[in-house]
Each structure stands twice: as C-alpha cells, then as structure tokens.
Amino acid sequence: MPVAKQPVPELKAGALTILAIETSCDESAVAIIRQTGTTPAEILCSLVSSQIQLHRSYGGVVPEVASRNHSLILRSLVEQALDQADLQTCDIDAFVATKGPGLSSSLLVGHSMAKALAAASGRNFLSVNHMEGHLLSPFLSDQSTSWKSPGITVPPHLALIVSGGHTMLVHAKQAGNYHLIGRTVDDAAGEAFDKVARMLGLPYPGGPEIEKQAQTGNPEAFQFPRSMPGNLNFSFSGLKTAVRYALPKISNLTTRIPDICASFQKAVTDVLVSKSLRAAEEYGCNMITLSGGVSCNEALRSTLRDKCMSEGLRFLTCPPGLSTDNAAMIAFAALLKFRSGAAGSMSEDIDPNFSLCQQDSTL
Ligand code: KG4
Ligand code: ZN
C-alpha cells in the first residue's frame, strides 16, 4: 500500500546528489555521491559502521541484534554523513536504500529511514538491489570505462560477484540488463571461508583471517578438491567437508593452520578463476569484473588479474572499502537508474529475496 500520496519530484538534469543507506546485513552504511552531466560520480562521503564485534561471540550474524543496532546508529550516521559532505537534507535530490536481498528486519530499518527522509524533505525515493550495487562497484571505482558520452552506461562484461551470501557469474550486457549464468548450488564462497575459519577456531568473519594465515602457508601442502560441475555453477560444500575430514588426521594442527588456509584459499581461487574465464569465453566478453566482500582477497584478485592479462581480457575490481558492504555502491546503482530514466516511488517495499536477474532455466 502506498505510504505517501505526494507526486515524485522531478530530478534535475544537471547535478544529482544522492544519499544512500545500506543495512542489508551487519554493516550500517551511509554515503552521499554527486554527479553532473557525463562527468564521473564523486563520493562525497562513505561511512560504514560495522557490527562485527557484536556478532563475533555468536560466530555469525544474529538478525535481531543486527536490526536493533542499525536503528540505534543510523540517525547519527546520516547526520555525520551530511556534516562530512557539508550538506543539509534540502541539498539531497534523492534518498535511496537497499531493497534486498538481505535480512528483512535489517533492510526495513534502512529502507524506512531513507523513505522518511525523502517524505520529510519532499524528495525522491528509490530502492535498489544489493547485488547490483556489488556488480556495479568496480565501475564506481574506475569510471574511465563507464562514463561514455552520451549518457551514463557500463560496457558489456562478465561479472563475478563473491560475497558472504552469494556467488554469481552474471553476463551484464549493460547496466540493468543482467543474465545469471552461474551460481553456487550450496555454500557461497564467503560462507565457505567463514565456515572453514570457524572449524580452525579463527574469528568471524573468516575471510580476512584465512587470508592472513595463508600468507605464511604453502598452498600445495594439502590437495583439497576443486568441484568443477560441467556447467558454470559452483559448489563449495565438498571442499568444506574435505577440510573438516582432514583436520582430525593432522598432527600439530596449530602449526599447520597456515598451510590449511593457503591450500583452502588456493582451491577456492582456482575454481572461481577458471569458471570466470570459461564464462567470459562462452559469452564473448572481453572484460571481467570482480566484486563483493571476497574480492578483498589479494590471492583471488591477483590470480584473476594475471589470468585476464594473459588471455587479453580487461580486468576491473575495486578497493576493499567498495568491495565489502557499503552505501556508495547503492548510491551509484541508484544514480545509473535515475540517469537512465527510472522514477522513484514511495510505494517501494523491501524484498529479502530480491533477485538480480531472471534465472536461466538451465541453472
Ligand atoms: O559483500 P560482503 O561484505 O557482505 C555480503 O553481502 O555478504 O561479504 C562478506 C564476506 C564474508 O563472508 C567475509 O568472510 C568475506 O566476504 N571476506 C573475505 C575477505 N574479506 C571479506 N573472504 C576472503 N578473503 C578476504 N580478504
Ligand atoms: Zn554484500
């Protein structure tokens, strides 16, 4: 049911200033970006308040704890963002939020806050897909390829999105035109990192901890399986189980943690890289992008970058601040939508299972 009857305000054709709120999981994030004409978008501020310490003792995210803390922090985070950008709510043209996928109680906090700000200041409201934010984030970081006159668009490419909840290969023909060509059939890549870290007694989130341990380990020490189903899908549960079964057989386990982490990380990287290259070839893409929290992993980044270079493909990713959950990517996704003519709507609702693209029937 619509929550406001006022007409959606027209957006200015010139400068567009967007405030975005991201609360799909355990990070409360607010960002403001501004963009004029066909010039690159500028991130005026991007704040992330992480709840990792609160969830650490549970070994994962507790939804009720997450939503309560979003509501406790969000107002001051918005005020801080406006202060940092030296703006007031009346300077913002549109307030946007993450629609999904994510935890419903957490999404609701950010969505309601952005809607309330839009209603109170008579501005536009739009909600966007969290995975689209991740997918587009490499183009926010390197806009030389994305801002081709006339208009704002992104080039056709193959996107590998690897986060705590998703592992996806997407054939992106342009912004907003996405075709899912591969996904995980069980655990997401980040989830596998988190679960293996937990088995090894490493803190949550496991990805950065495994990467740290792997730096002094031998990636060939253990031959963990690489699940390569015939299609472009992924499966990480067999790898996770192989690590579980290997552990009781390892003597001096504590001293072997770096070797286990390096071997596990190599197995995940090998699968992600080889499937991405195969997908790029099958779909005729000459550019691969890497995004999502797991893309912070330097072994994955450098392996994929090197392989792309040797295959003559362009490779694009983004710095860690734009790889893990953040609101700048949400603002950017909204910006591309507004610039391609999308109108906001106050009757938007959250969708915890919001899908990025029509799933291919063969997946
Ligand atoms: O995209 P993100 O911030 O949140 C989701 O949308 O899920 O991704 C979080 C995931 C976690 O599973 C975390 O362990 C993983 O990204 N991650 C990493 C690294 N940094 C974060 N995985 C591997 N290596 C890293 N350096
Ligand atoms: Zn995410």
Short mmCIF file of C-alpha atoms and ligand atoms in Angstrom, two decimals:
data_model
loop_
_atom_site.label_atom_id
_atom_site.label_comp_id
_atom_site.label_asym_id
_atom_site.label_seq_id
_atom_site.Cartn_x
_atom_site.Cartn_y
_atom_site.Cartn_z
CA MET A 1 0.00 0.00 0.00
CA PRO A 2 1.42 3.47 -0.89
CA VAL A 3 2.80 5.30 2.13
CA ALA A 4 2.70 8.80 0.61
CA LYS A 5 0.44 10.43 -1.95
CA GLN A 6 2.70 13.29 -2.98
CA PRO A 7 3.92 13.13 -6.60
CA VAL A 8 7.51 12.03 -7.13
CA PRO A 9 9.57 15.21 -7.59
CA GLU A 10 11.34 15.70 -10.92
CA LEU A 11 15.08 15.15 -10.76
CA LYS A 12 17.35 17.85 -12.08
CA ALA A 13 19.04 17.09 -15.39
CA GLY A 14 22.26 18.66 -14.09
CA ALA A 15 23.92 17.83 -10.79
CA LEU A 16 22.36 14.96 -8.91
CA THR A 17 23.15 14.43 -5.23
CA ILE A 18 22.11 11.10 -3.75
CA LEU A 19 22.17 9.92 -0.14
CA ALA A 20 22.10 6.12 0.18
CA ILE A 21 21.53 3.85 3.15
CA GLU A 22 22.65 0.22 3.20
CA THR A 23 21.52 -2.07 6.04
CA SER A 24 21.06 -5.47 4.40
CA CYS A 25 23.15 -7.41 6.93
CA ASP A 26 25.56 -6.41 9.70
CA GLU A 27 27.00 -3.14 8.38
CA SER A 28 25.14 0.14 8.79
CA ALA A 29 26.33 2.34 5.94
CA VAL A 30 25.50 5.82 4.64
CA ALA A 31 27.07 7.51 1.61
CA ILE A 32 26.50 10.63 -0.44
CA ILE A 33 27.53 10.85 -4.09
CA ARG A 34 27.19 13.66 -6.59
CA GLN A 35 27.33 13.56 -10.37
CA THR A 36 26.89 16.17 -13.07
CA GLY A 37 26.34 15.67 -16.81
CA THR A 38 28.65 12.94 -18.09
CA THR A 39 31.44 13.59 -15.59
CA PRO A 40 32.41 10.86 -13.10
CA ALA A 41 30.40 10.48 -9.92
CA GLU A 42 32.14 11.81 -6.84
CA ILE A 43 31.84 10.08 -3.47
CA LEU A 44 31.34 12.99 -1.05
CA CYS A 45 31.43 10.62 1.92
CA SER A 46 31.05 6.94 2.62
CA LEU A 47 30.58 5.81 6.23
CA VAL A 48 30.36 2.22 7.42
CA SER A 49 29.64 1.25 11.00
CA SER A 50 30.44 -2.42 11.39
CA GLN A 51 28.73 -4.65 13.94
CA ILE A 52 31.32 -7.40 13.57
CA GLN A 53 32.41 -7.20 17.23
CA LEU A 54 28.79 -7.60 18.40
CA HIS A 55 28.21 -10.75 16.34
CA ARG A 56 31.66 -12.30 16.82
CA SER A 57 30.77 -14.19 20.01
CA TYR A 58 27.88 -15.91 18.15
CA GLY A 59 30.14 -16.95 15.24
CA GLY A 60 27.78 -15.29 12.72
CA VAL A 61 25.15 -12.61 12.28
CA VAL A 62 22.13 -12.62 14.65
CA PRO A 63 19.26 -10.87 12.80
CA GLU A 64 17.59 -9.30 15.87
CA VAL A 65 20.90 -7.92 17.12
CA ALA A 66 21.67 -6.55 13.64
CA SER A 67 18.37 -4.70 13.15
CA ARG A 68 18.37 -3.24 16.67
CA ASN A 69 21.85 -1.85 16.15
CA HIS A 70 21.01 -0.43 12.73
CA SER A 71 18.20 1.53 14.34
CA LEU A 72 20.45 2.71 17.17
CA ILE A 73 23.24 4.01 14.89
CA LEU A 74 21.54 5.10 11.68
CA ARG A 75 20.30 8.56 12.64
CA SER A 76 23.72 9.70 13.85
CA LEU A 77 25.37 8.11 10.81
CA VAL A 78 23.13 10.14 8.47
CA GLU A 79 23.88 13.33 10.43
CA GLN A 80 27.60 12.57 10.31
CA ALA A 81 27.45 11.95 6.54
CA LEU A 82 25.66 15.26 5.90
CA ASP A 83 28.17 17.05 8.15
CA GLN A 84 31.14 15.50 6.37
CA ALA A 85 29.75 16.44 2.96
CA ASP A 86 28.84 19.88 4.30
CA LEU A 87 25.24 19.43 3.14
CA GLN A 88 21.73 19.55 4.57
CA THR A 89 18.79 17.29 3.72
CA CYS A 90 17.44 20.01 1.39
CA ASP A 91 20.61 19.66 -0.73
CA ILE A 92 19.87 15.99 -1.41
CA ASP A 93 17.91 15.23 -4.60
CA ALA A 94 17.08 11.62 -3.79
CA PHE A 95 17.25 9.29 -0.81
CA VAL A 96 17.84 5.67 -1.67
CA ALA A 97 18.12 2.40 0.23
CA THR A 98 18.77 -1.28 -0.31
CA LYS A 99 15.61 -3.20 -1.20
CA GLY A 100 17.17 -6.67 -0.88
CA PRO A 101 18.39 -9.34 -0.80
CA GLY A 102 19.19 -9.39 2.89
CA LEU A 103 17.77 -9.79 6.37
CA SER A 104 14.22 -8.41 6.35
CA SER A 105 14.38 -6.75 9.77
CA SER A 106 17.67 -5.07 8.87
CA LEU A 107 16.54 -3.97 5.40
CA LEU A 108 13.42 -2.41 6.94
CA VAL A 109 15.43 -0.10 9.18
CA GLY A 110 17.42 1.49 6.35
CA HIS A 111 14.51 1.47 3.90
CA SER A 112 12.17 3.19 6.36
CA MET A 113 14.80 5.77 7.31
CA ALA A 114 15.50 6.71 3.67
CA LYS A 115 11.78 6.86 2.90
CA ALA A 116 11.13 9.05 5.94
CA LEU A 117 13.93 11.43 4.93
CA ALA A 118 12.53 11.62 1.39
CA ALA A 119 8.99 12.24 2.62
CA ALA A 120 10.05 14.87 5.15
CA SER A 121 12.10 16.81 2.61
CA GLY A 122 9.81 16.28 -0.40
CA ARG A 123 12.48 14.43 -2.35
CA ASN A 124 12.63 11.33 -4.50
CA PHE A 125 12.98 7.81 -3.08
CA LEU A 126 14.32 4.73 -4.85
CA SER A 127 15.34 1.33 -3.55
CA VAL A 128 17.89 -0.84 -5.33
CA ASN A 129 19.25 -4.37 -5.41
CA HIS A 130 22.20 -5.02 -3.10
CA MET A 131 23.82 -7.37 -5.64
CA GLU A 132 23.50 -4.75 -8.36
CA GLY A 133 25.40 -2.42 -6.03
CA HIS A 134 28.19 -5.00 -5.78
CA LEU A 135 28.12 -5.70 -9.53
CA LEU A 136 28.48 -2.01 -10.43
CA SER A 137 31.03 -1.10 -7.74
CA PRO A 138 34.11 -1.68 -9.96
CA PHE A 139 32.72 0.98 -12.32
CA LEU A 140 32.36 3.47 -9.49
CA SER A 141 35.98 2.89 -8.65
CA ASP A 142 37.20 3.15 -12.28
CA GLN A 143 34.83 5.40 -14.16
CA SER A 144 37.05 5.83 -17.19
CA THR A 145 35.35 2.84 -18.79
CA SER A 146 31.84 3.61 -17.67
CA TRP A 147 31.22 7.23 -18.50
CA LYS A 148 30.98 7.15 -22.23
CA SER A 149 29.06 10.01 -23.79
CA PRO A 150 26.24 10.32 -24.45
CA GLY A 151 24.69 9.18 -21.22
CA ILE A 152 25.93 7.01 -18.48
CA THR A 153 26.31 3.32 -19.02
CA VAL A 154 28.60 0.39 -18.33
CA PRO A 155 30.20 -1.74 -21.04
CA PRO A 156 29.15 -5.37 -21.62
CA HIS A 157 31.12 -7.61 -19.28
CA LEU A 158 31.23 -10.79 -17.26
CA ALA A 159 30.75 -10.12 -13.54
CA LEU A 160 31.97 -12.43 -10.81
CA ILE A 161 30.22 -11.44 -7.56
CA VAL A 162 31.53 -13.20 -4.47
CA SER A 163 30.11 -12.30 -1.08
CA GLY A 164 29.07 -13.92 2.19
CA GLY A 165 25.65 -14.87 0.84
CA HIS A 166 26.16 -15.13 -2.93
CA THR A 167 28.49 -16.45 -5.59
CA MET A 168 27.29 -15.43 -9.03
CA LEU A 169 28.51 -15.23 -12.60
CA VAL A 170 26.49 -12.61 -14.43
CA HIS A 171 26.58 -11.68 -18.09
CA ALA A 172 25.93 -7.94 -17.92
CA LYS A 173 25.01 -6.54 -21.32
CA GLN A 174 24.61 -3.04 -19.87
CA ALA A 175 23.52 -1.50 -16.56
CA GLY A 176 20.17 -3.07 -15.67
CA ASN A 177 20.40 -5.89 -18.24
CA TYR A 178 21.73 -8.90 -16.37
CA HIS A 179 21.69 -12.58 -17.17
CA LEU A 180 22.59 -15.07 -14.44
CA ILE A 181 24.80 -17.74 -15.99
CA GLY A 182 26.27 -19.40 -12.91
CA ARG A 183 25.71 -19.54 -9.16
CA THR A 184 26.59 -21.65 -6.18
CA VAL A 185 24.42 -24.69 -5.63
CA ASP A 186 25.27 -24.79 -1.91
CA ASP A 187 27.59 -22.53 0.12
CA ALA A 188 28.62 -19.08 -1.10
CA ALA A 189 32.38 -18.54 -1.39
CA GLY A 190 32.41 -16.15 1.61
CA GLU A 191 30.30 -18.59 3.61
CA ALA A 192 32.87 -21.33 2.91
CA PHE A 193 35.65 -19.02 4.15
CA ASP A 194 33.61 -18.25 7.28
CA LYS A 195 32.78 -21.92 8.00
CA VAL A 196 36.34 -23.18 7.47
CA ALA A 197 37.67 -20.37 9.69
CA ARG A 198 35.23 -21.45 12.38
CA MET A 199 36.48 -25.07 12.16
CA LEU A 200 40.01 -23.75 12.68
CA GLY A 201 38.99 -21.61 15.67
CA LEU A 202 39.54 -18.35 13.76
CA PRO A 203 37.20 -15.40 14.45
CA TYR A 204 34.26 -14.24 12.32
CA PRO A 205 34.33 -13.06 9.55
CA GLY A 206 36.64 -15.83 8.41
CA GLY A 207 37.78 -14.49 5.02
CA PRO A 208 40.30 -11.89 6.22
CA GLU A 209 41.57 -14.30 8.94
CA ILE A 210 42.14 -17.12 6.45
CA GLU A 211 43.91 -14.74 4.10
CA LYS A 212 46.19 -13.56 6.93
CA GLN A 213 47.09 -17.14 7.92
CA ALA A 214 47.57 -18.16 4.28
CA GLN A 215 50.32 -15.59 3.81
CA THR A 216 52.82 -17.83 5.62
CA GLY A 217 51.37 -21.15 4.40
CA ASN A 218 52.10 -23.49 1.49
CA PRO A 219 49.16 -23.60 -0.97
CA GLU A 220 50.32 -27.03 -2.21
CA ALA A 221 50.51 -28.61 1.29
CA PHE A 222 47.02 -30.14 1.05
CA GLN A 223 45.29 -31.28 -2.13
CA PHE A 224 41.73 -30.16 -1.42
CA PRO A 225 39.11 -30.91 -4.11
CA ARG A 226 38.12 -28.41 -6.81
CA SER A 227 34.48 -29.00 -7.60
CA MET A 228 34.01 -28.35 -11.31
CA PRO A 229 30.47 -29.29 -12.36
CA GLY A 230 30.11 -29.28 -16.15
CA ASN A 231 28.14 -26.04 -16.24
CA LEU A 232 29.08 -22.62 -14.85
CA ASN A 233 27.70 -23.31 -11.36
CA PHE A 234 29.83 -23.57 -8.23
CA SER A 235 29.80 -25.93 -5.27
CA PHE A 236 31.87 -25.32 -2.16
CA SER A 237 30.35 -27.74 0.33
CA GLY A 238 32.57 -30.67 -0.79
CA LEU A 239 35.66 -28.55 -0.25
CA LYS A 240 34.41 -27.51 3.19
CA THR A 241 33.74 -31.16 4.10
CA ALA A 242 37.18 -32.20 2.82
CA VAL A 243 38.76 -29.69 5.21
CA ARG A 244 36.59 -30.99 8.06
CA TYR A 245 37.66 -34.61 7.44
CA ALA A 246 41.33 -33.66 7.04
CA LEU A 247 41.58 -31.86 10.38
CA PRO A 248 41.46 -34.85 12.81
CA LYS A 249 44.23 -36.56 10.78
CA ILE A 250 46.65 -33.64 11.05
CA SER A 251 49.17 -33.79 13.87
CA ASN A 252 50.35 -30.47 15.35
CA LEU A 253 47.23 -28.83 13.94
CA THR A 254 48.04 -25.38 15.31
CA THR A 255 51.31 -25.21 13.40
CA ARG A 256 49.63 -26.39 10.18
CA ILE A 257 46.86 -23.74 10.16
CA PRO A 258 48.74 -21.51 7.67
CA ASP A 259 49.17 -24.49 5.27
CA ILE A 260 45.48 -25.46 5.59
CA CYS A 261 44.38 -21.86 4.97
CA ALA A 262 46.71 -21.42 1.98
CA SER A 263 45.58 -24.73 0.43
CA PHE A 264 41.89 -23.96 1.01
CA GLN A 265 42.25 -20.43 -0.39
CA LYS A 266 44.03 -21.80 -3.47
CA ALA A 267 41.25 -24.34 -4.07
CA VAL A 268 38.55 -21.60 -3.91
CA THR A 269 40.60 -19.28 -6.12
CA ASP A 270 41.28 -21.96 -8.75
CA VAL A 271 37.57 -22.71 -9.13
CA LEU A 272 36.45 -19.05 -9.22
CA VAL A 273 39.12 -18.06 -11.72
CA SER A 274 38.72 -20.98 -14.10
CA LYS A 275 34.91 -20.68 -14.22
CA SER A 276 35.10 -16.92 -14.80
CA LEU A 277 37.46 -17.34 -17.74
CA ARG A 278 35.33 -20.08 -19.20
CA ALA A 279 32.20 -17.95 -18.82
CA ALA A 280 33.89 -14.95 -20.48
CA GLU A 281 34.85 -17.13 -23.42
CA GLU A 282 31.42 -18.76 -23.74
CA TYR A 283 29.63 -15.39 -23.65
CA GLY A 284 32.15 -13.49 -25.76
CA CYS A 285 33.05 -10.96 -23.04
CA ASN A 286 36.34 -9.11 -23.22
CA MET A 287 36.06 -7.72 -19.70
CA ILE A 288 35.75 -9.46 -16.31
CA THR A 289 34.79 -7.60 -13.16
CA LEU A 290 35.27 -8.87 -9.60
CA SER A 291 33.18 -7.59 -6.68
CA GLY A 292 31.70 -8.48 -3.29
CA GLY A 293 33.40 -8.97 0.07
CA VAL A 294 35.53 -11.96 -1.02
CA SER A 295 37.08 -9.79 -3.74
CA CYS A 296 39.17 -8.20 -0.95
CA ASN A 297 41.21 -11.40 -1.11
CA GLU A 298 44.53 -10.48 -2.72
CA ALA A 299 45.27 -14.04 -3.92
CA LEU A 300 41.96 -14.09 -5.80
CA ARG A 301 42.42 -10.57 -7.18
CA SER A 302 45.95 -11.09 -8.41
CA THR A 303 45.29 -14.56 -9.87
CA LEU A 304 42.25 -13.35 -11.79
CA ARG A 305 44.06 -10.16 -12.88
CA ASP A 306 47.07 -12.16 -14.17
CA LYS A 307 44.88 -14.69 -16.00
CA CYS A 308 42.85 -11.92 -17.62
CA MET A 309 46.03 -10.21 -18.73
CA SER A 310 47.41 -13.39 -20.28
CA GLU A 311 44.09 -14.00 -22.07
CA GLY A 312 43.93 -10.41 -23.35
CA LEU A 313 40.87 -9.55 -21.24
CA ARG A 314 40.25 -6.33 -19.31
CA PHE A 315 40.00 -6.78 -15.56
CA LEU A 316 38.24 -4.41 -13.20
CA THR A 317 37.75 -4.57 -9.45
CA CYS A 318 37.52 -2.06 -6.63
CA PRO A 319 39.35 -1.21 -3.39
CA PRO A 320 38.31 -3.06 -0.19
CA GLY A 321 36.15 -0.13 1.00
CA LEU A 322 33.91 -0.59 -2.03
CA SER A 323 34.12 -4.41 -2.03
CA THR A 324 32.61 -5.20 1.36
CA ASP A 325 29.14 -3.86 2.09
CA ASN A 326 28.94 -0.09 1.70
CA ALA A 327 26.38 2.55 0.73
CA ALA A 328 28.39 4.24 -2.04
CA MET A 329 27.70 1.26 -4.32
CA ILE A 330 23.97 1.57 -3.55
CA ALA A 331 24.04 5.29 -4.36
CA PHE A 332 25.89 4.56 -7.61
CA ALA A 333 23.42 1.87 -8.68
CA ALA A 334 20.58 4.34 -8.00
CA LEU A 335 22.39 7.07 -9.93
CA LEU A 336 22.65 4.87 -13.04
CA LYS A 337 18.95 4.06 -12.73
CA PHE A 338 17.92 7.71 -12.40
CA ARG A 339 20.17 8.71 -15.31
CA SER A 340 18.57 6.03 -17.48
CA GLY A 341 15.14 7.45 -16.72
CA ALA A 342 13.93 5.44 -13.71
CA ALA A 343 11.43 7.19 -11.47
CA GLY A 344 11.43 6.63 -7.74
CA SER A 345 8.36 5.57 -5.86
CA MET A 346 7.26 5.93 -2.26
CA SER A 347 5.33 2.67 -2.54
CA GLU A 348 8.52 0.59 -2.87
CA ASP A 349 8.86 -2.17 -0.29
CA ILE A 350 11.79 -4.31 0.82
CA ASP A 351 12.25 -7.77 -0.70
CA PRO A 352 14.56 -10.07 1.32
CA ASN A 353 14.83 -12.42 -1.69
CA PHE A 354 15.09 -9.75 -4.37
CA SER A 355 16.79 -11.35 -7.35
CA LEU A 356 19.17 -9.50 -9.63
CA CYS A 357 18.16 -11.14 -12.87
CA GLN A 358 15.92 -13.66 -14.41
CA GLN A 359 17.49 -17.02 -13.64
CA ASP A 360 18.45 -19.15 -16.60
CA SER A 361 16.28 -22.26 -16.68
CA THR A 362 19.36 -24.45 -17.13
CA LEU A 363 20.87 -23.35 -13.78
O1 KG4 B 1 29.91 -8.46 0.42
P1 KG4 B 1 30.07 -8.67 1.88
O2 KG4 B 1 30.70 -7.57 2.68
O3 KG4 B 1 28.71 -8.99 2.56
C1 KG4 B 1 27.71 -9.76 1.94
O4 KG4 B 1 26.94 -9.18 1.16
O5 KG4 B 1 27.72 -10.99 2.21
O6 KG4 B 1 30.91 -10.03 2.04
C2 KG4 B 1 31.25 -10.55 3.30
C3 KG4 B 1 32.04 -11.83 3.06
C4 KG4 B 1 32.32 -12.62 4.34
O7 KG4 B 1 31.97 -13.97 4.11
C5 KG4 B 1 33.82 -12.46 4.53
O8 KG4 B 1 34.44 -13.57 5.17
C6 KG4 B 1 34.30 -12.31 3.09
O9 KG4 B 1 33.31 -11.50 2.48
N1 KG4 B 1 35.61 -11.66 3.01
C7 KG4 B 1 36.72 -12.27 2.54
C8 KG4 B 1 37.78 -11.35 2.70
N2 KG4 B 1 37.27 -10.19 3.23
C9 KG4 B 1 35.94 -10.40 3.42
N3 KG4 B 1 36.90 -13.50 2.03
C10 KG4 B 1 38.16 -13.84 1.65
N4 KG4 B 1 39.24 -13.01 1.78
C11 KG4 B 1 39.09 -11.77 2.30
N5 KG4 B 1 40.15 -10.97 2.43
ZN ZN B 2 27.14 -7.60 0.17
#
